[in-house]
Coordinates of C-alpha atoms in Angstrom, one line a residue:
D3 CA 19.3 2.5 15.8
A4 CA 20.0 5.0 18.6
T5 CA 17.6 7.6 17.3
E6 CA 14.7 5.2 17.0
Q7 CA 15.4 3.9 20.5
A8 CA 15.4 7.4 21.8
I9 CA 12.1 8.1 20.2
V10 CA 10.6 4.9 21.6
G11 CA 11.9 5.8 25.0
A12 CA 10.5 9.3 24.9
I13 CA 7.0 7.9 23.9
R14 CA 7.2 5.4 26.7
D15 CA 8.0 8.2 29.1
V16 CA 5.0 10.3 27.9
L17 CA 2.7 7.3 28.2
A18 CA 3.9 6.5 31.7
A19 CA 3.9 10.1 33.0
P20 CA 1.1 11.4 35.3
R21 CA -1.7 13.0 33.2
S22 CA -2.8 15.8 35.5
S23 CA -3.1 18.6 32.9
P24 CA -5.3 18.9 29.8
D25 CA -2.2 19.3 27.6
A26 CA -0.8 16.0 29.0
L27 CA -4.1 14.3 28.4
Y28 CA -4.1 15.6 24.9
T29 CA -0.6 14.5 24.1
H30 CA -1.3 11.1 25.6
G31 CA -4.5 10.8 23.4
R32 CA -2.6 11.8 20.3
I33 CA 0.1 9.1 20.8
L34 CA -2.5 6.5 21.5
A35 CA -4.4 7.4 18.3
A36 CA -1.2 7.2 16.3
R37 CA -0.6 3.7 17.8
G38 CA -4.1 2.6 16.7
E39 CA -5.5 2.4 20.3
L40 CA -8.6 4.3 19.3
G41 CA -10.8 3.6 22.3
A42 CA -8.1 4.6 24.8
A43 CA -7.3 7.6 22.7
A44 CA -10.9 8.8 22.7
D45 CA -11.1 8.4 26.4
A46 CA -7.9 10.4 27.0
L47 CA -9.0 13.1 24.6
A48 CA -12.5 13.3 26.1
S49 CA -10.8 14.0 29.5
A50 CA -8.7 16.7 27.9
V51 CA -11.9 18.3 26.4
Q52 CA -13.7 18.1 29.7
A53 CA -10.8 19.8 31.5
A54 CA -10.5 22.5 28.8
P55 CA -13.8 22.7 26.9
N56 CA -12.8 25.9 25.0
Q57 CA -9.6 24.5 23.6
V58 CA -10.8 23.6 20.1
E59 CA -7.5 21.8 19.2
Y60 CA -8.4 19.2 21.8
R61 CA -12.0 18.9 20.6
V62 CA -11.0 18.4 17.0
A63 CA -8.5 15.7 18.0
Y64 CA -11.3 14.1 20.0
A65 CA -13.7 14.2 17.1
R66 CA -11.1 12.6 14.8
A67 CA -10.5 9.8 17.3
L68 CA -14.3 9.2 17.6
R69 CA -14.7 9.1 13.8
A70 CA -11.7 6.7 13.5
A71 CA -13.3 4.5 16.2
G72 CA -16.6 4.2 14.2
R73 CA -18.6 6.8 16.2
P74 CA -19.5 9.3 13.5
R75 CA -22.5 10.9 15.3
M76 CA -20.5 11.8 18.4
A77 CA -17.7 13.0 16.1
D78 CA -20.1 15.3 14.2
T79 CA -21.4 16.7 17.5
E80 CA -17.9 17.6 18.6
V81 CA -17.0 19.2 15.3
R82 CA -20.2 21.3 15.4
T83 CA -19.4 22.5 18.9
A84 CA -15.9 23.5 17.8
A85 CA -17.4 25.4 14.8
K86 CA -19.7 27.3 17.1
Q87 CA -16.7 28.2 19.4
Q88 CA -14.2 29.3 16.7
P89 CA -15.8 29.2 13.2
K90 CA -12.8 31.0 11.6
N91 CA -10.1 28.7 13.1
P92 CA -8.4 26.9 10.2
L93 CA -8.1 23.7 12.2
V94 CA -11.8 23.8 12.9
Q95 CA -12.5 24.5 9.2
M96 CA -10.5 21.5 8.3
A97 CA -12.4 19.4 10.7
V98 CA -15.7 20.7 9.2
A99 CA -14.4 19.7 5.8
E100 CA -13.6 16.2 7.0
M101 CA -17.1 15.9 8.5
E102 CA -18.8 17.1 5.3
A103 CA -16.7 14.8 3.2
S104 CA -17.6 11.8 5.4
H105 CA -21.3 12.5 4.4
G106 CA -20.5 13.0 0.7
R107 CA -21.3 16.7 0.9
W108 CA -18.5 17.6 -1.4
I109 CA -19.3 21.3 -2.1
A110 CA -19.5 22.1 1.6
A111 CA -16.4 20.1 2.3
M112 CA -14.4 21.9 -0.5
A113 CA -15.5 25.3 0.7
A114 CA -14.4 24.6 4.3
A115 CA -11.1 23.0 3.2
T116 CA -10.3 25.9 0.9
A117 CA -11.0 28.4 3.7
A118 CA -8.6 26.5 5.9
A119 CA -5.9 26.3 3.2
N120 CA -6.2 30.1 2.6
A121 CA -5.5 30.9 6.2
S122 CA -2.2 32.6 7.1
D123 CA -1.2 29.5 9.1
P124 CA -3.0 26.6 7.4
P125 CA -3.3 23.4 9.4
L126 CA -1.0 20.4 8.7
G127 CA -2.5 18.0 6.2
I128 CA -4.9 20.4 4.5
H129 CA -3.4 20.0 1.0
K130 CA -3.6 16.2 1.3
L131 CA -7.3 16.7 2.3
L132 CA -7.9 19.0 -0.7
G133 CA -6.2 16.4 -2.9
D134 CA -8.6 13.8 -1.6
L135 CA -11.6 16.0 -2.2
C136 CA -10.5 16.9 -5.7
L137 CA -9.9 13.2 -6.5
A138 CA -13.3 12.3 -5.1
T139 CA -15.0 14.8 -7.3
G140 CA -13.1 13.9 -10.5
R141 CA -10.7 16.8 -10.7
S142 CA -7.5 14.8 -11.1
V143 CA -5.4 17.7 -12.3
Q144 CA -6.2 19.8 -9.3
A145 CA -5.7 16.7 -7.1
C146 CA -2.2 16.3 -8.4
E147 CA -1.3 19.9 -7.6
E148 CA -2.7 19.6 -4.0
Y149 CA -0.9 16.3 -3.4
K150 CA 2.4 17.9 -4.6
L151 CA 1.8 20.8 -2.1
A152 CA 1.3 18.3 0.7
G153 CA 5.0 17.4 0.7
K154 CA 6.7 14.2 1.7
Q155 CA 3.9 12.1 3.3
V156 CA 2.8 8.7 2.2
G157 CA -0.9 9.6 2.3
A158 CA -0.3 12.2 -0.4
L159 CA 2.5 10.6 -2.4
K160 CA 0.7 7.3 -2.9
P161 CA -2.4 8.7 -4.7
L162 CA -0.2 11.2 -6.5
A163 CA 1.9 8.4 -7.9
Q164 CA -1.2 6.5 -9.0
L165 CA -2.7 9.6 -10.7
L166 CA 0.5 10.4 -12.5
L167 CA 0.7 6.7 -13.6
R168 CA -2.8 6.9 -15.1
Q169 CA -1.9 10.1 -16.9
G170 CA 1.2 8.4 -18.4
Q171 CA 3.6 10.7 -16.7
W172 CA 6.1 7.9 -16.1
D173 CA 9.1 9.8 -14.7
D174 CA 7.0 11.9 -12.3
A175 CA 5.1 8.7 -11.2
I176 CA 8.5 7.0 -10.5
S177 CA 9.7 9.9 -8.5
A178 CA 6.5 10.1 -6.3
A179 CA 6.3 6.3 -5.8
S180 CA 10.0 6.1 -4.9
D181 CA 9.5 8.9 -2.3
A182 CA 6.5 7.0 -0.9
L183 CA 8.4 3.7 -0.9
A184 CA 11.2 5.3 1.0
L185 CA 8.7 6.2 3.8
A186 CA 6.8 2.9 3.6
P187 CA 9.0 0.1 2.2
D188 CA 6.4 -2.6 3.0
D189 CA 3.5 -1.0 1.2
T190 CA 2.9 -3.4 -1.7
D191 CA 0.5 -1.0 -3.4
V192 CA 3.1 1.7 -3.7
R193 CA 5.7 -0.8 -4.9
A194 CA 3.2 -2.1 -7.5
T195 CA 2.6 1.5 -8.7
L196 CA 6.4 2.0 -9.0
A197 CA 6.7 -1.3 -11.0
S198 CA 4.0 -0.2 -13.4
A199 CA 5.6 3.2 -13.8
Y200 CA 8.9 1.5 -14.6
S201 CA 7.1 -0.6 -17.2
G202 CA 5.5 2.4 -18.7
A203 CA 8.9 4.1 -19.0
C204 CA 10.3 0.9 -20.7
R205 CA 12.7 0.3 -17.8
Y206 CA 11.8 -3.4 -17.7
P207 CA 14.6 -4.8 -15.5
E208 CA 13.7 -2.3 -12.7
A209 CA 10.0 -3.2 -13.1
I210 CA 10.9 -6.9 -12.8
I211 CA 12.9 -6.3 -9.6
Q212 CA 10.1 -4.4 -8.0
R213 CA 7.5 -7.0 -8.8
A214 CA 9.8 -9.8 -7.7
T215 CA 10.2 -7.9 -4.4
I216 CA 6.5 -7.7 -3.9
I217 CA 6.0 -11.4 -4.5
T218 CA 8.9 -12.3 -2.1
Q219 CA 7.5 -10.0 0.6
L220 CA 4.1 -11.6 0.3
A221 CA 5.6 -15.1 0.4
E222 CA 7.4 -14.2 3.5
H223 CA 4.2 -12.9 5.0
V224 CA 2.6 -16.2 4.3
S225 CA 5.5 -18.0 6.0
D226 CA 5.3 -15.6 9.0
S227 CA 1.5 -16.1 9.4
A228 CA 1.9 -19.9 9.2
E229 CA 4.6 -19.8 11.9
S230 CA 2.5 -17.6 14.1
T231 CA -0.4 -20.0 13.8
R232 CA 1.9 -22.9 14.7
S233 CA 3.4 -21.2 17.7
G234 CA 0.1 -19.8 19.0
A235 CA -2.2 -22.9 18.5
S236 CA -2.5 -26.0 20.6
A237 CA -1.1 -29.2 19.2
A238 CA -4.6 -30.4 18.2
A239 CA -5.5 -27.1 16.5
I240 CA -2.3 -26.5 14.5
H241 CA -3.0 -26.0 10.8
R242 CA -1.4 -28.9 9.0
G243 CA -2.1 -27.9 5.4
P244 CA -0.1 -25.5 3.3
P245 CA -0.1 -21.8 4.1
T246 CA -2.7 -20.0 2.0
L247 CA -3.3 -16.5 0.7
P248 CA -6.7 -14.8 1.0
P249 CA -8.4 -14.8 -2.4
A250 CA -7.9 -11.1 -3.1
T251 CA -4.2 -11.4 -2.2
E252 CA -3.9 -14.5 -4.3
E253 CA -5.3 -12.7 -7.3
F254 CA -3.0 -9.7 -6.6
V255 CA 0.0 -11.9 -6.6
A256 CA -1.1 -13.5 -9.9
R257 CA -1.4 -10.1 -11.4
Q258 CA 2.0 -9.1 -10.3
V259 CA 3.5 -12.3 -11.7
R260 CA 1.7 -11.7 -15.0
G261 CA 3.1 -8.1 -15.0
L262 CA 6.5 -9.4 -14.3
L263 CA 6.3 -11.9 -17.1
T264 CA 5.2 -9.3 -19.6
D265 CA 8.1 -7.2 -18.5
V266 CA 10.4 -10.1 -19.1
L267 CA 9.1 -10.5 -22.7
S268 CA 9.6 -6.8 -23.3
G269 CA 13.0 -6.8 -21.6
C270 CA 14.2 -9.7 -23.7
R271 CA 13.0 -8.1 -26.9
D272 CA 15.0 -5.0 -26.0
V273 CA 18.1 -7.1 -25.4
A274 CA 17.6 -8.9 -28.7
Y275 CA 17.3 -5.6 -30.6
G276 CA 20.4 -4.2 -28.8
T277 CA 18.4 -1.4 -27.0
G278 CA 18.4 -3.0 -23.6
S279 CA 21.1 -3.9 -21.1
R280 CA 21.9 -7.6 -20.9
T281 CA 23.6 -7.1 -17.5
Q282 CA 20.6 -5.4 -16.0
L283 CA 18.2 -8.0 -17.3
Y284 CA 20.4 -10.8 -16.0
R285 CA 20.3 -9.3 -12.5
A286 CA 16.5 -8.9 -12.7
M287 CA 16.1 -12.5 -13.7
Q288 CA 18.0 -13.6 -10.7
E289 CA 15.5 -11.7 -8.5
S290 CA 12.7 -13.2 -10.6
L291 CA 14.0 -16.8 -9.9
I292 CA 14.3 -16.1 -6.2
A293 CA 10.7 -14.8 -6.0
A294 CA 9.3 -17.7 -8.1
D295 CA 11.0 -20.3 -6.0
R296 CA 10.1 -18.6 -2.7
L297 CA 6.5 -18.3 -3.6
R298 CA 6.2 -21.9 -4.9
A299 CA 8.0 -23.2 -1.8
E300 CA 5.6 -21.4 0.6
L301 CA 2.5 -22.3 -1.2
A302 CA 3.5 -25.9 -1.6
S303 CA 4.7 -26.5 1.9
G304 CA 2.5 -29.0 3.8
P305 CA 1.1 -32.4 3.0
T306 CA -1.5 -31.2 0.5
S307 CA -1.4 -29.2 -2.7
P308 CA -2.6 -25.6 -2.8
A309 CA -4.0 -26.2 -6.3
T310 CA -7.4 -27.3 -5.0
D311 CA -9.5 -25.7 -7.8
E312 CA -9.2 -25.0 -11.5
A313 CA -7.8 -21.5 -11.0
G314 CA -5.3 -22.7 -8.5
A315 CA -4.2 -25.5 -10.8
H316 CA -3.5 -23.0 -13.6
R317 CA -1.7 -20.7 -11.3
A318 CA 0.5 -23.5 -9.9
L319 CA 1.5 -24.5 -13.5
A320 CA 2.2 -20.9 -14.4
Y321 CA 4.4 -20.4 -11.3
A322 CA 6.4 -23.6 -12.3
L323 CA 6.8 -22.3 -15.8
W324 CA 7.9 -18.9 -14.5
S325 CA 10.5 -20.6 -12.3
Q326 CA 11.9 -22.7 -15.1
A327 CA 11.9 -19.8 -17.5
S328 CA 13.8 -17.6 -15.1
Y329 CA 16.5 -20.2 -14.6
D330 CA 16.8 -20.8 -18.4
L331 CA 16.9 -17.1 -19.1
I332 CA 19.7 -16.6 -16.6
K333 CA 21.7 -19.2 -18.4
A334 CA 20.9 -17.7 -21.8
L335 CA 21.8 -14.2 -20.7
E336 CA 25.3 -15.4 -19.6
G337 CA 26.1 -15.7 -23.3
T338 CA 25.7 -13.4 -26.2
D339 CA 23.6 -15.5 -28.5
T340 CA 20.1 -13.9 -28.6
A341 CA 18.7 -17.0 -30.3
A342 CA 19.1 -18.8 -27.0
L343 CA 16.4 -16.6 -25.5
S344 CA 13.6 -18.0 -27.7
G345 CA 13.1 -21.3 -25.8
P346 CA 12.8 -19.7 -22.3
L347 CA 10.5 -17.0 -23.8
D348 CA 8.1 -19.7 -25.0
L349 CA 7.8 -20.8 -21.4
V350 CA 7.1 -17.3 -20.3
S351 CA 4.4 -17.0 -22.9
Q352 CA 2.9 -20.3 -21.7
A353 CA 3.0 -19.0 -18.1
V354 CA 1.1 -15.8 -19.2
D355 CA -1.5 -18.0 -20.9
E356 CA -2.0 -20.1 -17.8
L357 CA -2.5 -17.0 -15.6
D358 CA -5.1 -15.8 -18.1
Q359 CA -6.8 -19.1 -17.8
A360 CA -6.7 -18.9 -14.0
A361 CA -8.3 -15.5 -14.1
K362 CA -11.1 -16.7 -16.3
A363 CA -11.6 -19.8 -14.0
A364 CA -11.8 -17.6 -10.9
M365 CA -14.4 -15.4 -12.6
R366 CA -16.5 -18.4 -13.5
A367 CA -16.2 -19.7 -10.0
R368 CA -17.4 -16.4 -8.6
S369 CA -20.4 -16.2 -11.0
R370 CA -21.6 -19.6 -9.8
K371 CA -21.8 -18.5 -6.2

């Protein structure tokens, strides 16, 4: 939209402007770091530090860029220099906490972070850091409180939602995950947390929709990756087989499908008992069918079958059963006879069994390596 275009234009102007002052170099470096251009960011920030060596804000930003770029020793040197220059500066104290945490020195990290948080003007992100430190040291209750104080940022909302989920605080987990998802709609981990929270709260149609969205997004990613390969490769090097998922992603997808199927079983049970909404489940099953068919189409495209091993064969059968069950349940939910649900639910149960067999087969395959 117009606002986004204005922001992009402003960033472009900053990057193109002459960098004759330390502040301009610092701003340039921060923007490059945010864009993931860590080497260029470190160079710009190094120039800012060289031009204004007593400006600890520049030095801390330089240290963070170095650490992100995989140069921890140089980063530690810059943090220690800043600590000698302004040991009571909250931003410097936060940088010290980050340095200590990177070495697993949790007590020292917590002390420095707490000092920064107690300042009259605490640095941005300090409560998120304190949450991370509490989480790393097993203090989940305190971690939740710190993440809540961090405000609306994905880096805090995401672990907060996961903690609340583990604690069984379904409504609070849904709230935190929803806020995180609004900021990062493509984050599949956040969406998976939201789906699990909906399941815990017995809101099965909503859980089904979230898991179906995850699967559809990942299927689209497979398609986009395959298209990039085709457009970027020579005719001789084009991948002719089906698009594939990395093993970890493949297992993540299988877990999401299994979670969706168990939500379907629970949702249908609620409808049969009159405690669930037939209309909501009907809509959820439409999304389920779309996701099943999209995933199967992407994994099966190409001249060869993706089911090249035992685990893959079980998954392929499970996905076929899932697709058929989704279609049959849509038809059954159009009527009012709950007995019509039993046949499709048998297919759902079979699909769950196939996914369990796939998981066992994958485990056996890993143990043989």
